[in-house]
């Protein structure tokens, strides 16, 4: 019985002078995440087994480090991807 009274009250409240249902279209801007247009640089391979000779092992290690940190190598390429894609 209470439900019927509530329903009647709601329906009576909707029967104002304007009558009918008013439909409005509202556009709400929503920011959507876009995929990054840059390609991920190829990561240099692992260091691998070191040469038993100390000087050759040091040269091998420094060469691998250069693959990461020299100008235009992996670190610079990754940094440019971060700049393009606004990674923080």
mmCIF file of C-alpha atoms in Angstrom:
data_model
loop_
_atom_site.group_PDB
_atom_site.id
_atom_site.type_symbol
_atom_site.label_atom_id
_atom_site.label_comp_id
_atom_site.label_asym_id
_atom_site.label_seq_id
_atom_site.Cartn_x
_atom_site.Cartn_y
_atom_site.Cartn_z
ATOM 1 C CA UNK A 1 0.000 0.000 0.000
ATOM 2 C CA UNK A 2 2.841 2.395 0.888
ATOM 3 C CA UNK A 3 4.495 1.673 -2.456
ATOM 4 C CA UNK A 4 1.302 2.562 -4.275
ATOM 5 C CA UNK A 5 1.068 5.884 -2.417
ATOM 6 C CA UNK A 6 4.706 6.721 -3.172
ATOM 7 C CA UNK A 7 4.170 5.833 -6.834
ATOM 8 C CA UNK A 8 1.054 8.015 -6.998
ATOM 9 C CA UNK A 9 2.914 10.904 -5.345
ATOM 10 C CA UNK A 10 5.752 10.601 -7.827
ATOM 11 C CA UNK A 11 3.395 10.464 -10.799
ATOM 12 C CA UNK A 12 1.374 13.402 -9.513
ATOM 13 C CA UNK A 13 4.557 15.429 -9.116
ATOM 14 C CA UNK A 14 5.483 14.798 -12.745
ATOM 15 C CA UNK A 15 2.180 16.060 -14.107
ATOM 16 C CA UNK A 16 3.057 19.757 -13.960
ATOM 17 C CA UNK A 17 2.093 22.421 -16.447
ATOM 18 C CA UNK A 18 4.980 21.631 -18.796
ATOM 19 C CA UNK A 19 3.822 18.055 -19.275
ATOM 20 C CA UNK A 20 5.760 15.349 -21.041
ATOM 21 C CA UNK A 21 9.412 14.477 -20.801
ATOM 22 C CA UNK A 22 12.175 16.869 -21.738
ATOM 23 C CA UNK A 23 15.288 15.325 -23.222
ATOM 24 C CA UNK A 24 18.481 17.335 -23.400
ATOM 25 C CA UNK A 25 21.736 16.374 -25.045
ATOM 26 C CA UNK A 26 24.752 17.455 -23.038
ATOM 27 C CA UNK A 27 28.311 17.009 -24.245
ATOM 28 C CA UNK A 28 30.888 16.443 -21.540
ATOM 29 C CA UNK A 29 34.557 16.502 -22.593
ATOM 30 C CA UNK A 30 36.416 13.484 -21.244
ATOM 31 C CA UNK A 31 40.186 13.111 -21.481
ATOM 32 C CA UNK A 32 41.151 9.702 -22.853
ATOM 33 C CA UNK A 33 44.620 8.201 -22.609
ATOM 34 C CA UNK A 34 46.230 7.848 -26.035
ATOM 35 C CA UNK A 35 48.804 5.223 -26.940
ATOM 36 C CA UNK A 36 52.355 6.509 -27.236
ATOM 37 C CA UNK A 37 53.359 7.059 -30.887
ATOM 38 C CA UNK A 38 57.055 6.357 -30.229
ATOM 39 C CA UNK A 39 58.601 2.923 -30.585
ATOM 40 C CA UNK A 40 60.516 1.346 -27.733
ATOM 41 C CA UNK A 41 64.277 1.172 -28.486
ATOM 42 C CA UNK A 42 65.959 -2.218 -28.624
ATOM 43 C CA UNK A 43 67.670 -2.990 -25.346
ATOM 44 C CA UNK A 44 71.289 -4.140 -25.671
ATOM 45 C CA UNK A 45 71.895 -7.806 -24.960
ATOM 46 C CA UNK A 46 73.229 -9.124 -21.646
ATOM 47 C CA UNK A 47 76.889 -8.821 -20.722
ATOM 48 C CA UNK A 48 77.449 -12.566 -20.899
ATOM 49 C CA UNK A 49 80.468 -14.482 -19.640
ATOM 50 C CA UNK A 50 83.484 -12.327 -18.915
ATOM 51 C CA UNK A 51 86.873 -13.022 -20.404
ATOM 52 C CA UNK A 52 89.287 -14.524 -17.836
ATOM 53 C CA UNK A 53 91.896 -11.873 -18.670
ATOM 54 C CA UNK A 54 91.240 -8.849 -16.445
ATOM 55 C CA UNK A 55 92.001 -6.191 -19.060
ATOM 56 C CA UNK A 56 89.872 -7.934 -21.687
ATOM 57 C CA UNK A 57 87.031 -8.366 -19.179
ATOM 58 C CA UNK A 58 87.236 -4.648 -18.375
ATOM 59 C CA UNK A 59 87.197 -3.773 -22.080
ATOM 60 C CA UNK A 60 84.215 -6.092 -22.590
ATOM 61 C CA UNK A 61 82.350 -4.465 -19.694
ATOM 62 C CA UNK A 62 83.104 -0.931 -20.895
ATOM 63 C CA UNK A 63 81.955 -1.801 -24.423
ATOM 64 C CA UNK A 64 78.645 -3.058 -23.019
ATOM 65 C CA UNK A 65 78.318 0.090 -20.924
ATOM 66 C CA UNK A 66 78.915 2.159 -24.062
ATOM 67 C CA UNK A 67 75.974 0.366 -25.738
ATOM 68 C CA UNK A 68 73.778 1.799 -23.000
ATOM 69 C CA UNK A 69 75.205 5.245 -22.372
ATOM 70 C CA UNK A 70 77.058 6.566 -25.457
ATOM 71 C CA UNK A 71 75.500 9.379 -27.485
ATOM 72 C CA UNK A 72 72.541 8.120 -29.510
ATOM 73 C CA UNK A 73 72.523 4.725 -27.835
ATOM 74 C CA UNK A 74 69.877 3.064 -25.663
ATOM 75 C CA UNK A 75 69.758 5.650 -22.852
ATOM 76 C CA UNK A 76 69.335 8.571 -25.280
ATOM 77 C CA UNK A 77 66.741 6.694 -27.327
ATOM 78 C CA UNK A 78 64.780 5.790 -24.194
ATOM 79 C CA UNK A 79 64.949 9.387 -22.977
ATOM 80 C CA UNK A 80 63.532 10.639 -26.275
ATOM 81 C CA UNK A 81 60.657 8.144 -25.967
ATOM 82 C CA UNK A 82 59.974 9.466 -22.462
ATOM 83 C CA UNK A 83 59.917 13.022 -23.819
ATOM 84 C CA UNK A 84 57.535 12.143 -26.663
ATOM 85 C CA UNK A 85 55.194 10.134 -24.467
ATOM 86 C CA UNK A 86 55.433 12.507 -21.492
ATOM 87 C CA UNK A 87 56.514 9.800 -19.042
ATOM 88 C CA UNK A 88 57.376 11.191 -15.641
#
